[in-house]
mmCIF file of C-alpha atoms in Angstrom:
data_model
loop_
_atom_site.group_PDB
_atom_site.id
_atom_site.type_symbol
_atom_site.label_atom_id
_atom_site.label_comp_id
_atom_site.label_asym_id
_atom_site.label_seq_id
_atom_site.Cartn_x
_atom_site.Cartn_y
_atom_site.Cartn_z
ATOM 1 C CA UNK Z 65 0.000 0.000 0.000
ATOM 2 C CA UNK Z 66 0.672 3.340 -0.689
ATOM 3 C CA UNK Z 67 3.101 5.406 2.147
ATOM 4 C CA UNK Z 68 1.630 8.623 1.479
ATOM 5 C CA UNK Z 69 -1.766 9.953 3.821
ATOM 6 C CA UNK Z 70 -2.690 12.447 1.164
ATOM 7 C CA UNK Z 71 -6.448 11.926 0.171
ATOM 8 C CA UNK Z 72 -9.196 9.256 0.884
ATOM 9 C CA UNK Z 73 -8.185 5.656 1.091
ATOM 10 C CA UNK Z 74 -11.387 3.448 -0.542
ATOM 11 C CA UNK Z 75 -12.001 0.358 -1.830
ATOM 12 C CA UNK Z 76 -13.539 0.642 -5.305
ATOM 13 C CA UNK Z 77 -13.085 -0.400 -8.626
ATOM 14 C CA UNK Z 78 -10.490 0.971 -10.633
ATOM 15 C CA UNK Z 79 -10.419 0.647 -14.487
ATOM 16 C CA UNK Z 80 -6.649 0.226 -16.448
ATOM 17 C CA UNK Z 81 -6.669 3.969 -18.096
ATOM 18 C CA UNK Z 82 -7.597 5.269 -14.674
ATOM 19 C CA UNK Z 83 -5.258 2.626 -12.665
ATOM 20 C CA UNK Z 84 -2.365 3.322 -15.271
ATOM 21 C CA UNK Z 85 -2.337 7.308 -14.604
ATOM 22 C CA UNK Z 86 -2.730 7.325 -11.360
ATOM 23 C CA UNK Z 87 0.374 5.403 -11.142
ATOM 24 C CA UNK Z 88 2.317 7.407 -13.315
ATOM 25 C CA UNK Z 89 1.477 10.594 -11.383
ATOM 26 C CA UNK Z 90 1.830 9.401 -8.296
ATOM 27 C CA UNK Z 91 5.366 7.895 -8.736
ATOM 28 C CA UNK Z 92 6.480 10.920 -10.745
ATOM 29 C CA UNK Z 93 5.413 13.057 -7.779
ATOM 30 C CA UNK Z 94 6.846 10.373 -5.283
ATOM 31 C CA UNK Z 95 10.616 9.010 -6.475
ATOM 32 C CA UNK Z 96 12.469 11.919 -4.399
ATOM 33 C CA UNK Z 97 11.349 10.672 -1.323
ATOM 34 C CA UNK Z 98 11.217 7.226 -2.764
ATOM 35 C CA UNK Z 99 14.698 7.314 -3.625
ATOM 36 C CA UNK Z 100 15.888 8.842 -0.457
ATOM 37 C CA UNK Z 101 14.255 6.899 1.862
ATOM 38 C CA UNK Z 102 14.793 3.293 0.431
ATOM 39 C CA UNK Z 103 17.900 4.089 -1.495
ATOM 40 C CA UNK Z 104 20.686 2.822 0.485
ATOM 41 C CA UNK Z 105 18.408 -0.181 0.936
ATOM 42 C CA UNK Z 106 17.876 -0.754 -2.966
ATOM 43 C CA UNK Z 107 21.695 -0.105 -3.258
ATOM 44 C CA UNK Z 108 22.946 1.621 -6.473
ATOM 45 C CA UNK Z 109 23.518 -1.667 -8.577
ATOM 46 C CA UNK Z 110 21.869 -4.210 -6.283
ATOM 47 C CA UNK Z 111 19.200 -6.996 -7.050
ATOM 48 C CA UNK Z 112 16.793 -7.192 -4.057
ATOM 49 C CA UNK Z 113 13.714 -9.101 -4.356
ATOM 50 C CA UNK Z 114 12.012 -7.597 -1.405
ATOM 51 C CA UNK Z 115 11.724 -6.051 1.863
ATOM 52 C CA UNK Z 116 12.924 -9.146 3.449
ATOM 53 C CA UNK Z 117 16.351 -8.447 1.791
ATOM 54 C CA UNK Z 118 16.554 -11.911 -0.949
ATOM 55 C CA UNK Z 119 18.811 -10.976 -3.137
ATOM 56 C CA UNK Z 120 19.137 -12.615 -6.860
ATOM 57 C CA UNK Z 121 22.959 -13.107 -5.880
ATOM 58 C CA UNK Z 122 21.668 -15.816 -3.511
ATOM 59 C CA UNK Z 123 18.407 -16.456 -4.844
ATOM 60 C CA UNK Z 124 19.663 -17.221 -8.807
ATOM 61 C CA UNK Z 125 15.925 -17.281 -9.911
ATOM 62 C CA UNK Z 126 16.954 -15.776 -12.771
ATOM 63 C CA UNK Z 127 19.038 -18.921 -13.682
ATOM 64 C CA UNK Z 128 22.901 -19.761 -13.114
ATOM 65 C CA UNK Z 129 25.381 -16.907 -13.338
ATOM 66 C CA UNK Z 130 26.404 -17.974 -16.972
ATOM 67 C CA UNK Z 131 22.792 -18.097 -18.513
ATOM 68 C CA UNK Z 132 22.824 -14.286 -17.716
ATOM 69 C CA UNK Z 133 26.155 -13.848 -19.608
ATOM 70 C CA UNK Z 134 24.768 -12.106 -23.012
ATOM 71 C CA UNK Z 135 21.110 -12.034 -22.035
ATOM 72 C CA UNK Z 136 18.762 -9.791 -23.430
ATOM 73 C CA UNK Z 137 17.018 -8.786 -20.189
ATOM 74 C CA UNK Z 138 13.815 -6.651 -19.776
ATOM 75 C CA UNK Z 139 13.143 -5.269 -15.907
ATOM 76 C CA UNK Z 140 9.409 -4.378 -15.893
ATOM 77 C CA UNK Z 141 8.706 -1.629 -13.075
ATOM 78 C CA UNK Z 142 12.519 -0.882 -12.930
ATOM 79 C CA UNK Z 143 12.255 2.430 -10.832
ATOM 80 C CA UNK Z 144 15.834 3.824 -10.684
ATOM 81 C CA UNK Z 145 17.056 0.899 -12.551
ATOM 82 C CA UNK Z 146 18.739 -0.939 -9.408
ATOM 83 C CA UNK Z 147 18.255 -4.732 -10.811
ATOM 84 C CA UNK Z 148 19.325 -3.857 -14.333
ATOM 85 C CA UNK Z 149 22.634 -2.584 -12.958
ATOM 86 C CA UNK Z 150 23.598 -5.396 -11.026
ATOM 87 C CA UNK Z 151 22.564 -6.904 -14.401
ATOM 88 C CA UNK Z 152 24.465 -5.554 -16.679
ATOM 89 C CA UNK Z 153 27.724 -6.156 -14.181
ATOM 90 C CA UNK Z 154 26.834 -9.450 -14.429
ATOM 91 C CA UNK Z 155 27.394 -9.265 -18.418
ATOM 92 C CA UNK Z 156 23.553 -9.250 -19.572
ATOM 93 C CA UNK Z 157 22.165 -6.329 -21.359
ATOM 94 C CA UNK Z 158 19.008 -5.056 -19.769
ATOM 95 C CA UNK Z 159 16.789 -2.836 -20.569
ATOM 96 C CA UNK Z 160 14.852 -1.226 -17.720
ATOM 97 C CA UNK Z 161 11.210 0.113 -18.411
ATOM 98 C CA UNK Z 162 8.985 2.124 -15.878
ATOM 99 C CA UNK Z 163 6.030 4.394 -16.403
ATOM 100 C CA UNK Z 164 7.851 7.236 -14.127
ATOM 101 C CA UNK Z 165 9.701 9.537 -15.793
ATOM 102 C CA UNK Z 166 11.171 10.581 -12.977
ATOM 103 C CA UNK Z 167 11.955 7.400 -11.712
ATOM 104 C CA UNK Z 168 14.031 6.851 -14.607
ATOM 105 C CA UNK Z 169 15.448 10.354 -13.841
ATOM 106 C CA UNK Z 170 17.324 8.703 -10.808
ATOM 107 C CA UNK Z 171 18.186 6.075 -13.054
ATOM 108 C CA UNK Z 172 20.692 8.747 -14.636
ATOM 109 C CA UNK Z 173 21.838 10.806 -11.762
ATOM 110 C CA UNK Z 174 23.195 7.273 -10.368
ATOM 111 C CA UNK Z 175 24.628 6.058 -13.431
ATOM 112 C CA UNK Z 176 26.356 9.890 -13.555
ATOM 113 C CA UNK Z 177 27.392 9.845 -9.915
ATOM 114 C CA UNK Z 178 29.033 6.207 -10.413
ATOM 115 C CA UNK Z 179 30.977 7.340 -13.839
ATOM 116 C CA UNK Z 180 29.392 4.194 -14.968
ATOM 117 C CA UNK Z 181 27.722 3.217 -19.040
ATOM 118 C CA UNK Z 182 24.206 4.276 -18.587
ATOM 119 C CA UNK Z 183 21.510 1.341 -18.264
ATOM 120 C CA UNK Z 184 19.132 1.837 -21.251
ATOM 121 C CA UNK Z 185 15.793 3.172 -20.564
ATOM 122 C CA UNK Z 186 12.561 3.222 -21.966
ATOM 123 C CA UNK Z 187 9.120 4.524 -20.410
ATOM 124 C CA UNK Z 188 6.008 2.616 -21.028
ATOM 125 C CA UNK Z 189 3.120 1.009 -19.096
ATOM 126 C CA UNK Z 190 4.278 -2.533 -18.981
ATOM 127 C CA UNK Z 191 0.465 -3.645 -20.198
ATOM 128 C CA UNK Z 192 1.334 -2.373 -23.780
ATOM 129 C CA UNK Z 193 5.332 -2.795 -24.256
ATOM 130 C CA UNK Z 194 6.538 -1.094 -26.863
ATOM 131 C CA UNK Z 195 9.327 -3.872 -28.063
ATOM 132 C CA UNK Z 196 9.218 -6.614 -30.930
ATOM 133 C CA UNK Z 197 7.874 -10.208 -30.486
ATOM 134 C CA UNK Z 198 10.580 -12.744 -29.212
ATOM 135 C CA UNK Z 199 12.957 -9.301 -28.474
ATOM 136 C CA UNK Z 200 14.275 -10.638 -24.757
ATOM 137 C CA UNK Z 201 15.844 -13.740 -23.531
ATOM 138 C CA UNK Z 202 14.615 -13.005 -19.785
ATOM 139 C CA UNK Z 203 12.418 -10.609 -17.807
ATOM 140 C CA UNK Z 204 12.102 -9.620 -14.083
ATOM 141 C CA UNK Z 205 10.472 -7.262 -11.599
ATOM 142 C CA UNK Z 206 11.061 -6.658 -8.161
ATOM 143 C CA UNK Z 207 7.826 -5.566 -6.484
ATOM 144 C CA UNK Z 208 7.272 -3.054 -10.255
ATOM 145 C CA UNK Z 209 4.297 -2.918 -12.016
ATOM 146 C CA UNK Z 210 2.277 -6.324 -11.339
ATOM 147 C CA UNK Z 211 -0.134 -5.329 -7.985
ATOM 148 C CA UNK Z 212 -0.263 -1.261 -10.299
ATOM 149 C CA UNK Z 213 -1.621 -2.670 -13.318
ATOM 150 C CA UNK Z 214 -5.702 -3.673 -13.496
ATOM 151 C CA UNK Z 215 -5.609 -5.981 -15.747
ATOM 152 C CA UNK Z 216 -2.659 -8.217 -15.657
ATOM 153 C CA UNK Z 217 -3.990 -10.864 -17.428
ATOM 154 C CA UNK Z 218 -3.218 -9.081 -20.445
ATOM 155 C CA UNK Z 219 0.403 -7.857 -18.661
ATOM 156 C CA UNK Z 220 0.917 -11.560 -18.736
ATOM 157 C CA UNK Z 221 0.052 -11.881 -22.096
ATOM 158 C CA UNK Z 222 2.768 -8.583 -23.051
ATOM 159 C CA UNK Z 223 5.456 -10.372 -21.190
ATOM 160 C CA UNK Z 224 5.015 -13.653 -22.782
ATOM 161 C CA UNK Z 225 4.847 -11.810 -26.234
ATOM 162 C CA UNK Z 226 8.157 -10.020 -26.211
ATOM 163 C CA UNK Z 227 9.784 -13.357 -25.012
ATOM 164 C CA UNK Z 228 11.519 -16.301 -26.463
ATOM 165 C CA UNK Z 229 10.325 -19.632 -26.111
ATOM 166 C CA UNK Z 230 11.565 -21.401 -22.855
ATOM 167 C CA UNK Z 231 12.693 -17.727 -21.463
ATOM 168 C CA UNK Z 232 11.976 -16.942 -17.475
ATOM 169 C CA UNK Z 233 9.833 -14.557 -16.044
ATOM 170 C CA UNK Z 234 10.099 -14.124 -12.426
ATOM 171 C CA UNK Z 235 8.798 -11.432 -10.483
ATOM 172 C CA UNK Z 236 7.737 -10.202 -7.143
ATOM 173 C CA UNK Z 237 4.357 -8.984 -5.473
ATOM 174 C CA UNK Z 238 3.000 -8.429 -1.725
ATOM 175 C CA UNK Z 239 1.883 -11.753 -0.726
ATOM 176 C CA UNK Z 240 -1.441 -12.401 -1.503
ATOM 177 C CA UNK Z 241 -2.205 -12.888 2.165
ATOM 178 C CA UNK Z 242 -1.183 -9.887 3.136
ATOM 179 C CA UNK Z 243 -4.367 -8.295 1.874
ATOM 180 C CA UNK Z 244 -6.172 -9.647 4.551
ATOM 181 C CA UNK Z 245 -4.475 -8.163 7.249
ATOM 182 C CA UNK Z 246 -3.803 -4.159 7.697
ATOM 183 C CA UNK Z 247 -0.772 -2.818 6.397
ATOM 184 C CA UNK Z 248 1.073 -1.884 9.665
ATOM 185 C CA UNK Z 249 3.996 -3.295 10.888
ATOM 186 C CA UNK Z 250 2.893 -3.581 14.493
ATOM 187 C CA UNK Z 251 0.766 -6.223 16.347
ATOM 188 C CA UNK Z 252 -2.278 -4.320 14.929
ATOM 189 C CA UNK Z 253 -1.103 -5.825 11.097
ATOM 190 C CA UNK Z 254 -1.726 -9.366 12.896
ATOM 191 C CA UNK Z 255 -5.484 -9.738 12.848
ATOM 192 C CA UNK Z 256 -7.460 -10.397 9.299
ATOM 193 C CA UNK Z 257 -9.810 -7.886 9.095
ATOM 194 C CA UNK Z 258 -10.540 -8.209 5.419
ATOM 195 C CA UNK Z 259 -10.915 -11.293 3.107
ATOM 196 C CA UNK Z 260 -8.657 -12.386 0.952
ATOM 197 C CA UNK Z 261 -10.994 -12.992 -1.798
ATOM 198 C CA UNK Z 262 -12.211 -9.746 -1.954
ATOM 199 C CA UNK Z 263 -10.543 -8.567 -5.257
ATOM 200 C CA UNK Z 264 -11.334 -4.801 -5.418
ATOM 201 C CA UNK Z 265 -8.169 -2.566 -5.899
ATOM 202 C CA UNK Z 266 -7.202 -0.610 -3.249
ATOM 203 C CA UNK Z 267 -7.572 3.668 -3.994
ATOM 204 C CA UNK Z 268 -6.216 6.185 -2.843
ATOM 205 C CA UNK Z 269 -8.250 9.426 -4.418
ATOM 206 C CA UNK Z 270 -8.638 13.180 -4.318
ATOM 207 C CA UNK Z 271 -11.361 15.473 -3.535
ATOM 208 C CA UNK Z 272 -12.852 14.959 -6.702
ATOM 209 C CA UNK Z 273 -13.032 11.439 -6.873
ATOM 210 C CA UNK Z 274 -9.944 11.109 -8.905
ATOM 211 C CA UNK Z 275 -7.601 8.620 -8.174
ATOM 212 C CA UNK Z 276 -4.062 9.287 -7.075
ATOM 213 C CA UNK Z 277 -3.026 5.890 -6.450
ATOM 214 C CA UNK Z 278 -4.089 2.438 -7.193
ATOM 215 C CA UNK Z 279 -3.387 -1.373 -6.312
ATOM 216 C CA UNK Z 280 -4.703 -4.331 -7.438
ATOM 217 C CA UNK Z 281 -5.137 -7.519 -5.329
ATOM 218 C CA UNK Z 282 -4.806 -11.310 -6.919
ATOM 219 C CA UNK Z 283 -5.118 -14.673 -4.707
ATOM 220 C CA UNK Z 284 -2.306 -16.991 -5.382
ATOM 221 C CA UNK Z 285 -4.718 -19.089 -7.554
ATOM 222 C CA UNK Z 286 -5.270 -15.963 -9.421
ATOM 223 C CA UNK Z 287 -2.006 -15.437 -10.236
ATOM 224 C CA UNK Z 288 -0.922 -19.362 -11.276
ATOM 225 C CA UNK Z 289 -4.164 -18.978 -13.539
ATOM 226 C CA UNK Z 290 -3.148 -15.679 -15.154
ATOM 227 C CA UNK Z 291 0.775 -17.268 -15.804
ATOM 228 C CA UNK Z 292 -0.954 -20.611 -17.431
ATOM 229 C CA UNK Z 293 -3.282 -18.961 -19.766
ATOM 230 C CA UNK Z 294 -1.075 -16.303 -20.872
ATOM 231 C CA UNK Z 295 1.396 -20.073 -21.945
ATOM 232 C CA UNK Z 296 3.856 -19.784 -18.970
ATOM 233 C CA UNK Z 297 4.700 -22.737 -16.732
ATOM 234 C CA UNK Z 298 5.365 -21.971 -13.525
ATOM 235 C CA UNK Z 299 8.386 -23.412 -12.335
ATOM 236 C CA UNK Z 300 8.708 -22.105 -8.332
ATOM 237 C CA UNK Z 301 6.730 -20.063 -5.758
ATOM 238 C CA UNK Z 302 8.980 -18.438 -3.483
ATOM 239 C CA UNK Z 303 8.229 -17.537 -0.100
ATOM 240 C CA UNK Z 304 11.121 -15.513 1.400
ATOM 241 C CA UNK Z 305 10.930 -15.941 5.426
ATOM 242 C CA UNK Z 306 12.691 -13.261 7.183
ATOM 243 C CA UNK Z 307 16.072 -13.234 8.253
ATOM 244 C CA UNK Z 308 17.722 -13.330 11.384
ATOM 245 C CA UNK Z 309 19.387 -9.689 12.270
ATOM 246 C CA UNK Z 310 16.999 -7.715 10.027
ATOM 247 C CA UNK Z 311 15.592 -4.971 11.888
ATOM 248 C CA UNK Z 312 14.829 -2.961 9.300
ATOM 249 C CA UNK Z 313 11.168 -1.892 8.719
ATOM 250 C CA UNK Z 314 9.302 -0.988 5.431
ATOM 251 C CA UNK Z 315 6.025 0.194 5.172
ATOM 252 C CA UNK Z 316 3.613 -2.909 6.598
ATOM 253 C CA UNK Z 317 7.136 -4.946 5.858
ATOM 254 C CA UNK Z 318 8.619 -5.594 10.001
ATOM 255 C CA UNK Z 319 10.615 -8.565 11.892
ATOM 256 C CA UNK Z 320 7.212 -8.308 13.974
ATOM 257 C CA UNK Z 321 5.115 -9.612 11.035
ATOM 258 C CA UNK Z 322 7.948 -11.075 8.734
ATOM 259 C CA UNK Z 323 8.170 -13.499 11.483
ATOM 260 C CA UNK Z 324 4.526 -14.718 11.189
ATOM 261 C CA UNK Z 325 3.323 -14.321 8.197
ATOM 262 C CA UNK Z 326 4.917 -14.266 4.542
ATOM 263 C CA UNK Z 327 5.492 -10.767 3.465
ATOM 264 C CA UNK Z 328 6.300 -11.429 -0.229
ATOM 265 C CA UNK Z 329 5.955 -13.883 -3.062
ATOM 266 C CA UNK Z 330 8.203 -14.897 -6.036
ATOM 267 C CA UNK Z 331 6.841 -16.285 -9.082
ATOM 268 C CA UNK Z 332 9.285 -18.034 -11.396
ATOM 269 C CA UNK Z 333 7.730 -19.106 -14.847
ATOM 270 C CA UNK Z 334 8.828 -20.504 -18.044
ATOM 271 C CA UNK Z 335 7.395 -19.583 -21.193
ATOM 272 C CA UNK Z 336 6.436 -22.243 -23.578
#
């Protein structure tokens, strides 16, 4: 959920035009303090999977260090471009989309203030990519664009499209669960209040009605359904538990909670 208290927070439906802009403004208006408050978290050139701190360098749910070697990688929902960096050190050649422009703003400053080859760039909604069929031998996200996007069905469908057969796609959401439960990382985020199968998006929206932010709950079974009709198969479900000597709180994210209940999950697919 969203760690702004501007406007009223509602449950209500949310279409993709409306879900899409409300994303793009509100990420736009919200990657300064994005940037400096999870920044040295996110690391310049880092590849976290979540709050709980999994890193790909561990994880390798992208594959073995020397399938990445050459790889045309896309990260969808790249923000400052974190993953692809670590990426491209890693001798892949990714391309990092996000619908904030100024996400991808920080994207530069930290390739300028490391000296480093910039990571390409490209801004699009990640349900209508602008790339060829078959264009990428991999793609990722790390908590980007999935629970933003109202109809990921057809995301699915994008991803698949610009993939070629038997390439991954991995990426990471809030746990289903977690919808459930409030998003506070105290003993109050321990008691369902809210079912799980209750699909409609979270909003957060103005005076007039207008949206300002969106997010869009799936159940697990929701998501395993959306991977297998758009022709993925899903290869692992990923859990992360929390580790020992991680104090470090974000948002609803907390040792409290991480302890009890899963915080994120990992979906690794294959396309067919």
């Amino acid at each position: 959920m969203s760690e702004d208290d501007d406007g009223e927070a509602v449950r209500r439906q949310a279409a993709p035009a409306e879900s899409s802009r409300a994303s793009r403004h509100w990420w736009d208006r919200n990657a300064d303090e994005y940037q400096d408050e999870h920044g040295a978290f996110l690391g310049d050139a880092r590849f976290t999977w979540c709050p709980e701190g999994l890193d790909e360098a561990d994880a390798r749910l992208l594959g073995s260090p020397d399938s990445l070697r050459g790889a045309k990688v896309l990260e969808i929902g790249a923000g400052a471009a974190q993953c692809s960096r670590w990426l491209a050190a890693q001798g892949a050649a990714p391309v990092a989309l996000d619908i904030s422009y100024r996400q991808l703003q920080h994207s530069r400053r930290i390739d300028l203030e490391r000296g480093a080859e910039p990571v390409a760039v490209v801004q699009a909604d990640a349900a209508v990519l602008p790339f060829a069929d078959g264009a990428f031998d991999l793609a990722c996200s790390a908590y980007g664009a999935v629970p933003f996007s109202a109809d990921t069905a057809a995301l699915m469908r994008e991803v698949r499209r610009v993939l070629r057969p038997g390439a991954r796609w991995v990426f990471s959401v809030t746990h289903p669960i977690r919808w459930a439960f409030p998003d506070e990382p105290g003993a109050e985020g321990l008691t369902a209040t809210s079912s799980y199968f209750d699909r409609t998006p979270y909003v957060e929206q103005d005076e007039q009605g207008r949206a300002t932010y969106v997010e869009h709950h799936r159940t697990v079974g929701d998501r395993v359904r959306e991977l297998t009709a758009a022709g993925f198969r899903l290869l692992d479900l990923v859990e992360p538990e929390w580790p020992d000597g991680h104090e470090q709180e974000w948002g609803g994210w907390s040792p409290l909670r991480g302890r009890l209940i899963p915080g994120t999950a990992i979906f690794v697919a294959e396309r067919d």
